[in-house]
């Protein structure tokens, strides 16, 4: 998922979860077909649903 066409870094996203049954990672954000097409055709280079899994980002920002 980290190498998708919209330039998103899914590897560092909180929405990326591991499924033991499938032995693979997937985005837990529930996108319908319209959302997916809008995301892939967007002018913007990032995912609007991206959530950093960096727990210390807020602390560093406050310093």
PDB file of N, CA and C in Angstrom:
ATOM      1  N   UNK A   1       0.805  -1.199   0.000  1.00  0.00           N
ATOM      2  CA  UNK A   1       0.000   0.000   0.000  1.00  0.00           C
ATOM      3  C   UNK A   1       0.850   1.266   0.000  1.00  0.00           C
ATOM      4  N   UNK A   2       2.089   1.199   0.434  1.00  0.00           N
ATOM      5  CA  UNK A   2       2.927   2.363   0.498  1.00  0.00           C
ATOM      6  C   UNK A   2       3.298   2.912  -0.863  1.00  0.00           C
ATOM      7  N   UNK A   3       3.166   2.128  -1.926  1.00  0.00           N
ATOM      8  CA  UNK A   3       3.558   2.569  -3.257  1.00  0.00           C
ATOM      9  C   UNK A   3       2.353   2.810  -4.147  1.00  0.00           C
ATOM     10  N   UNK A   4       1.373   3.520  -3.669  1.00  0.00           N
ATOM     11  CA  UNK A   4       0.196   3.741  -4.501  1.00  0.00           C
ATOM     12  C   UNK A   4       0.338   5.011  -5.313  1.00  0.00           C
ATOM     13  N   UNK A   5      -0.529   5.196  -6.269  1.00  0.00           N
ATOM     14  CA  UNK A   5      -0.367   6.237  -7.271  1.00  0.00           C
ATOM     15  C   UNK A   5      -0.585   7.642  -6.734  1.00  0.00           C
ATOM     16  N   UNK A   6      -1.290   7.821  -5.644  1.00  0.00           N
ATOM     17  CA  UNK A   6      -1.542   9.172  -5.132  1.00  0.00           C
ATOM     18  C   UNK A   6      -0.402   9.685  -4.269  1.00  0.00           C
ATOM     19  N   UNK A   7       0.666   8.927  -4.089  1.00  0.00           N
ATOM     20  CA  UNK A   7       1.822   9.381  -3.346  1.00  0.00           C
ATOM     21  C   UNK A   7       1.632   9.359  -1.850  1.00  0.00           C
ATOM     22  N   UNK A   8       0.782   8.513  -1.350  1.00  0.00           N
ATOM     23  CA  UNK A   8       0.517   8.443   0.070  1.00  0.00           C
ATOM     24  C   UNK A   8       1.495   7.496   0.748  1.00  0.00           C
ATOM     25  N   UNK A   9       1.839   7.801   1.986  1.00  0.00           N
ATOM     26  CA  UNK A   9       2.731   6.943   2.739  1.00  0.00           C
ATOM     27  C   UNK A   9       1.896   6.125   3.717  1.00  0.00           C
ATOM     28  N   UNK A  10       1.278   5.082   3.225  1.00  0.00           N
ATOM     29  CA  UNK A  10       0.389   4.261   4.037  1.00  0.00           C
ATOM     30  C   UNK A  10       1.143   3.497   5.124  1.00  0.00           C
ATOM     31  N   UNK A  11       2.433   3.263   4.925  1.00  0.00           N
ATOM     32  CA  UNK A  11       3.208   2.492   5.897  1.00  0.00           C
ATOM     33  C   UNK A  11       3.278   3.170   7.257  1.00  0.00           C
ATOM     34  N   UNK A  12       3.119   4.484   7.309  1.00  0.00           N
ATOM     35  CA  UNK A  12       3.194   5.192   8.585  1.00  0.00           C
ATOM     36  C   UNK A  12       1.831   5.708   9.038  1.00  0.00           C
ATOM     37  N   UNK A  13       0.765   5.143   8.506  1.00  0.00           N
ATOM     38  CA  UNK A  13      -0.590   5.601   8.830  1.00  0.00           C
ATOM     39  C   UNK A  13      -1.209   4.730   9.913  1.00  0.00           C
ATOM     40  N   UNK A  14      -1.939   5.365  10.820  1.00  0.00           N
ATOM     41  CA  UNK A  14      -2.637   4.647  11.881  1.00  0.00           C
ATOM     42  C   UNK A  14      -3.773   3.783  11.346  1.00  0.00           C
ATOM     43  N   UNK A  15      -4.275   4.079  10.166  1.00  0.00           N
ATOM     44  CA  UNK A  15      -5.375   3.312   9.578  1.00  0.00           C
ATOM     45  C   UNK A  15      -4.914   1.999   8.965  1.00  0.00           C
ATOM     46  N   UNK A  16      -3.605   1.785   8.860  1.00  0.00           N
ATOM     47  CA  UNK A  16      -3.079   0.548   8.308  1.00  0.00           C
ATOM     48  C   UNK A  16      -2.988  -0.484   9.425  1.00  0.00           C
ATOM     49  N   UNK A  17      -3.743  -1.564   9.296  1.00  0.00           N
ATOM     50  CA  UNK A  17      -3.779  -2.596  10.341  1.00  0.00           C
ATOM     51  C   UNK A  17      -3.431  -3.956   9.742  1.00  0.00           C
ATOM     52  N   UNK A  18      -2.940  -4.823  10.599  1.00  0.00           N
ATOM     53  CA  UNK A  18      -2.529  -6.159  10.177  1.00  0.00           C
ATOM     54  C   UNK A  18      -3.655  -7.156  10.424  1.00  0.00           C
ATOM     55  N   UNK A  19      -3.963  -7.960   9.427  1.00  0.00           N
ATOM     56  CA  UNK A  19      -4.975  -9.008   9.537  1.00  0.00           C
ATOM     57  C   UNK A  19      -4.252 -10.352   9.600  1.00  0.00           C
ATOM     58  N   UNK A  20      -4.343 -11.018  10.753  1.00  0.00           N
ATOM     59  CA  UNK A  20      -3.631 -12.282  10.944  1.00  0.00           C
ATOM     60  C   UNK A  20      -4.157 -13.380  10.030  1.00  0.00           C
ATOM     61  N   UNK A  21      -5.457 -13.390   9.765  1.00  0.00           N
ATOM     62  CA  UNK A  21      -6.032 -14.423   8.905  1.00  0.00           C
ATOM     63  C   UNK A  21      -5.519 -14.312   7.468  1.00  0.00           C
ATOM     64  N   UNK A  22      -5.433 -13.088   6.973  1.00  0.00           N
ATOM     65  CA  UNK A  22      -4.970 -12.867   5.606  1.00  0.00           C
ATOM     66  C   UNK A  22      -3.444 -12.728   5.531  1.00  0.00           C
ATOM     67  N   UNK A  23      -2.807 -12.556   6.691  1.00  0.00           N
ATOM     68  CA  UNK A  23      -1.360 -12.362   6.774  1.00  0.00           C
ATOM     69  C   UNK A  23      -0.919 -11.183   5.901  1.00  0.00           C
ATOM     70  N   UNK A  24      -1.669 -10.069   6.031  1.00  0.00           N
ATOM     71  CA  UNK A  24      -1.376  -8.891   5.222  1.00  0.00           C
ATOM     72  C   UNK A  24      -1.919  -7.651   5.924  1.00  0.00           C
ATOM     73  N   UNK A  25      -1.462  -6.497   5.482  1.00  0.00           N
ATOM     74  CA  UNK A  25      -1.935  -5.227   6.010  1.00  0.00           C
ATOM     75  C   UNK A  25      -3.026  -4.669   5.099  1.00  0.00           C
ATOM     76  N   UNK A  26      -3.946  -3.909   5.687  1.00  0.00           N
ATOM     77  CA  UNK A  26      -4.983  -3.246   4.901  1.00  0.00           C
ATOM     78  C   UNK A  26      -5.392  -1.960   5.594  1.00  0.00           C
ATOM     79  N   UNK A  27      -5.977  -1.066   4.831  1.00  0.00           N
ATOM     80  CA  UNK A  27      -6.471   0.199   5.375  1.00  0.00           C
ATOM     81  C   UNK A  27      -7.847  -0.056   5.980  1.00  0.00           C
ATOM     82  N   UNK A  28      -7.975   0.271   7.262  1.00  0.00           N
ATOM     83  CA  UNK A  28      -9.252   0.018   7.928  1.00  0.00           C
ATOM     84  C   UNK A  28     -10.267   1.121   7.677  1.00  0.00           C
ATOM     85  N   UNK A  29      -9.869   2.151   6.987  1.00  0.00           N
ATOM     86  CA  UNK A  29     -10.799   3.222   6.637  1.00  0.00           C
ATOM     87  C   UNK A  29     -11.775   2.679   5.594  1.00  0.00           C
ATOM     88  N   UNK A  30     -13.051   2.736   5.878  1.00  0.00           N
ATOM     89  CA  UNK A  30     -14.060   2.191   4.982  1.00  0.00           C
ATOM     90  C   UNK A  30     -14.386   3.196   3.882  1.00  0.00           C
ATOM     91  N   UNK A  31     -13.845   2.957   2.691  1.00  0.00           N
ATOM     92  CA  UNK A  31     -14.106   3.831   1.551  1.00  0.00           C
ATOM     93  C   UNK A  31     -15.102   3.165   0.612  1.00  0.00           C
ATOM     94  N   UNK A  32     -16.083   3.926   0.185  1.00  0.00           N
ATOM     95  CA  UNK A  32     -16.954   3.373  -0.841  1.00  0.00           C
ATOM     96  C   UNK A  32     -16.311   3.662  -2.200  1.00  0.00           C
ATOM     97  N   UNK A  33     -16.919   3.201  -3.251  1.00  0.00           N
ATOM     98  CA  UNK A  33     -16.335   3.330  -4.583  1.00  0.00           C
ATOM     99  C   UNK A  33     -16.132   4.790  -4.974  1.00  0.00           C
ATOM    100  N   UNK A  34     -17.090   5.660  -4.639  1.00  0.00           N
ATOM    101  CA  UNK A  34     -16.973   7.081  -4.967  1.00  0.00           C
ATOM    102  C   UNK A  34     -15.787   7.718  -4.249  1.00  0.00           C
ATOM    103  N   UNK A  35     -15.611   7.407  -2.957  1.00  0.00           N
ATOM    104  CA  UNK A  35     -14.480   7.942  -2.201  1.00  0.00           C
ATOM    105  C   UNK A  35     -13.158   7.481  -2.792  1.00  0.00           C
ATOM    106  N   UNK A  36     -13.088   6.222  -3.173  1.00  0.00           N
ATOM    107  CA  UNK A  36     -11.852   5.672  -3.724  1.00  0.00           C
ATOM    108  C   UNK A  36     -11.485   6.348  -5.043  1.00  0.00           C
ATOM    109  N   UNK A  37     -12.455   6.529  -5.929  1.00  0.00           N
ATOM    110  CA  UNK A  37     -12.205   7.180  -7.216  1.00  0.00           C
ATOM    111  C   UNK A  37     -11.784   8.626  -6.988  1.00  0.00           C
ATOM    112  N   UNK A  38     -12.448   9.321  -6.072  1.00  0.00           N
ATOM    113  CA  UNK A  38     -12.099  10.705  -5.763  1.00  0.00           C
ATOM    114  C   UNK A  38     -10.676  10.792  -5.217  1.00  0.00           C
ATOM    115  N   UNK A  39     -10.296   9.854  -4.379  1.00  0.00           N
ATOM    116  CA  UNK A  39      -8.956   9.829  -3.806  1.00  0.00           C
ATOM    117  C   UNK A  39      -7.901   9.567  -4.873  1.00  0.00           C
ATOM    118  N   UNK A  40      -8.158   8.637  -5.777  1.00  0.00           N
ATOM    119  CA  UNK A  40      -7.186   8.295  -6.811  1.00  0.00           C
ATOM    120  C   UNK A  40      -7.067   9.370  -7.888  1.00  0.00           C
ATOM    121  N   UNK A  41      -8.130  10.147  -8.107  1.00  0.00           N
ATOM    122  CA  UNK A  41      -8.117  11.184  -9.134  1.00  0.00           C
ATOM    123  C   UNK A  41      -7.849  12.577  -8.581  1.00  0.00           C
ATOM    124  N   UNK A  42      -7.534  12.660  -7.308  1.00  0.00           N
ATOM    125  CA  UNK A  42      -7.347  13.938  -6.649  1.00  0.00           C
ATOM    126  C   UNK A  42      -6.072  14.640  -7.104  1.00  0.00           C
ATOM    127  N   UNK A  43      -6.109  15.965  -7.111  1.00  0.00           N
ATOM    128  CA  UNK A  43      -4.932  16.773  -7.398  1.00  0.00           C
ATOM    129  C   UNK A  43      -3.986  16.761  -6.205  1.00  0.00           C
ATOM    130  N   UNK A  44      -4.527  16.515  -5.030  1.00  0.00           N
ATOM    131  CA  UNK A  44      -3.740  16.569  -3.813  1.00  0.00           C
ATOM    132  C   UNK A  44      -2.856  15.326  -3.710  1.00  0.00           C
ATOM    133  N   UNK A  45      -1.678  15.486  -3.125  1.00  0.00           N
ATOM    134  CA  UNK A  45      -0.706  14.404  -3.066  1.00  0.00           C
ATOM    135  C   UNK A  45      -0.847  13.538  -1.824  1.00  0.00           C
ATOM    136  N   UNK A  46      -1.750  13.855  -0.927  1.00  0.00           N
ATOM    137  CA  UNK A  46      -1.890  13.091   0.301  1.00  0.00           C
ATOM    138  C   UNK A  46      -3.291  12.577   0.512  1.00  0.00           C
ATOM    139  N   UNK A  47      -3.387  11.571   1.331  1.00  0.00           N
ATOM    140  CA  UNK A  47      -4.686  10.983   1.662  1.00  0.00           C
ATOM    141  C   UNK A  47      -5.385  11.839   2.709  1.00  0.00           C
ATOM    142  N   UNK A  48      -6.645  12.177   2.500  1.00  0.00           N
ATOM    143  CA  UNK A  48      -7.360  12.986   3.501  1.00  0.00           C
ATOM    144  C   UNK A  48      -7.654  12.211   4.778  1.00  0.00           C
ATOM    145  N   UNK A  49      -7.481  10.902   4.758  1.00  0.00           N
ATOM    146  CA  UNK A  49      -7.755  10.072   5.929  1.00  0.00           C
ATOM    147  C   UNK A  49      -6.483   9.657   6.658  1.00  0.00           C
ATOM    148  N   UNK A  50      -5.322  10.181   6.213  1.00  0.00           N
ATOM    149  CA  UNK A  50      -4.050   9.819   6.820  1.00  0.00           C
ATOM    150  C   UNK A  50      -4.000  10.278   8.273  1.00  0.00           C
ATOM    151  N   UNK A  51      -3.572   9.373   9.155  1.00  0.00           N
ATOM    152  CA  UNK A  51      -3.354   9.685  10.566  1.00  0.00           C
ATOM    153  C   UNK A  51      -1.976   9.164  10.936  1.00  0.00           C
ATOM    154  N   UNK A  52      -1.114  10.052  11.360  1.00  0.00           N
ATOM    155  CA  UNK A  52       0.244   9.664  11.711  1.00  0.00           C
ATOM    156  C   UNK A  52       0.229   8.733  12.916  1.00  0.00           C
ATOM    157  N   UNK A  53       1.078   7.715  12.879  1.00  0.00           N
ATOM    158  CA  UNK A  53       1.182   6.845  14.048  1.00  0.00           C
ATOM    159  C   UNK A  53       2.349   7.265  14.929  1.00  0.00           C
ATOM    160  N   UNK A  54       2.842   8.492  14.713  1.00  0.00           N
ATOM    161  CA  UNK A  54       3.906   9.058  15.525  1.00  0.00           C
ATOM    162  C   UNK A  54       3.287   9.648  16.786  1.00  0.00           C
ATOM    163  N   UNK A  55       3.398   8.939  17.895  1.00  0.00           N
ATOM    164  CA  UNK A  55       2.769   9.355  19.147  1.00  0.00           C
ATOM    165  C   UNK A  55       3.374  10.629  19.719  1.00  0.00           C
ATOM    166  N   UNK A  56       4.604  10.939  19.333  1.00  0.00           N
ATOM    167  CA  UNK A  56       5.295  12.079  19.917  1.00  0.00           C
ATOM    168  C   UNK A  56       5.229  13.334  19.055  1.00  0.00           C
ATOM    169  N   UNK A  57       4.538  13.302  17.944  1.00  0.00           N
ATOM    170  CA  UNK A  57       4.451  14.466  17.055  1.00  0.00           C
ATOM    171  C   UNK A  57       3.820  15.654  17.765  1.00  0.00           C
ATOM    172  N   UNK A  58       2.781  15.424  18.541  1.00  0.00           N
ATOM    173  CA  UNK A  58       2.108  16.514  19.253  1.00  0.00           C
ATOM    174  C   UNK A  58       3.048  17.095  20.307  1.00  0.00           C
ATOM    175  N   UNK A  59       3.772  16.242  21.003  1.00  0.00           N
ATOM    176  CA  UNK A  59       4.689  16.721  22.041  1.00  0.00           C
ATOM    177  C   UNK A  59       5.796  17.561  21.418  1.00  0.00           C
ATOM    178  N   UNK A  60       6.366  17.109  20.308  1.00  0.00           N
ATOM    179  CA  UNK A  60       7.416  17.872  19.641  1.00  0.00           C
ATOM    180  C   UNK A  60       6.881  19.200  19.138  1.00  0.00           C
ATOM    181  N   UNK A  61       5.640  19.213  18.711  1.00  0.00           N
ATOM    182  CA  UNK A  61       5.028  20.449  18.212  1.00  0.00           C
ATOM    183  C   UNK A  61       4.855  21.463  19.345  1.00  0.00           C
ATOM    184  N   UNK A  62       4.573  20.984  20.551  1.00  0.00           N
ATOM    185  CA  UNK A  62       4.332  21.873  21.688  1.00  0.00           C
ATOM    186  C   UNK A  62       5.624  22.453  22.270  1.00  0.00           C
ATOM    187  N   UNK A  63       6.762  21.857  21.953  1.00  0.00           N
ATOM    188  CA  UNK A  63       8.037  22.316  22.530  1.00  0.00           C
ATOM    189  C   UNK A  63       8.549  23.548  21.876  1.00  0.00           C
TER     190      UNK A  63
END
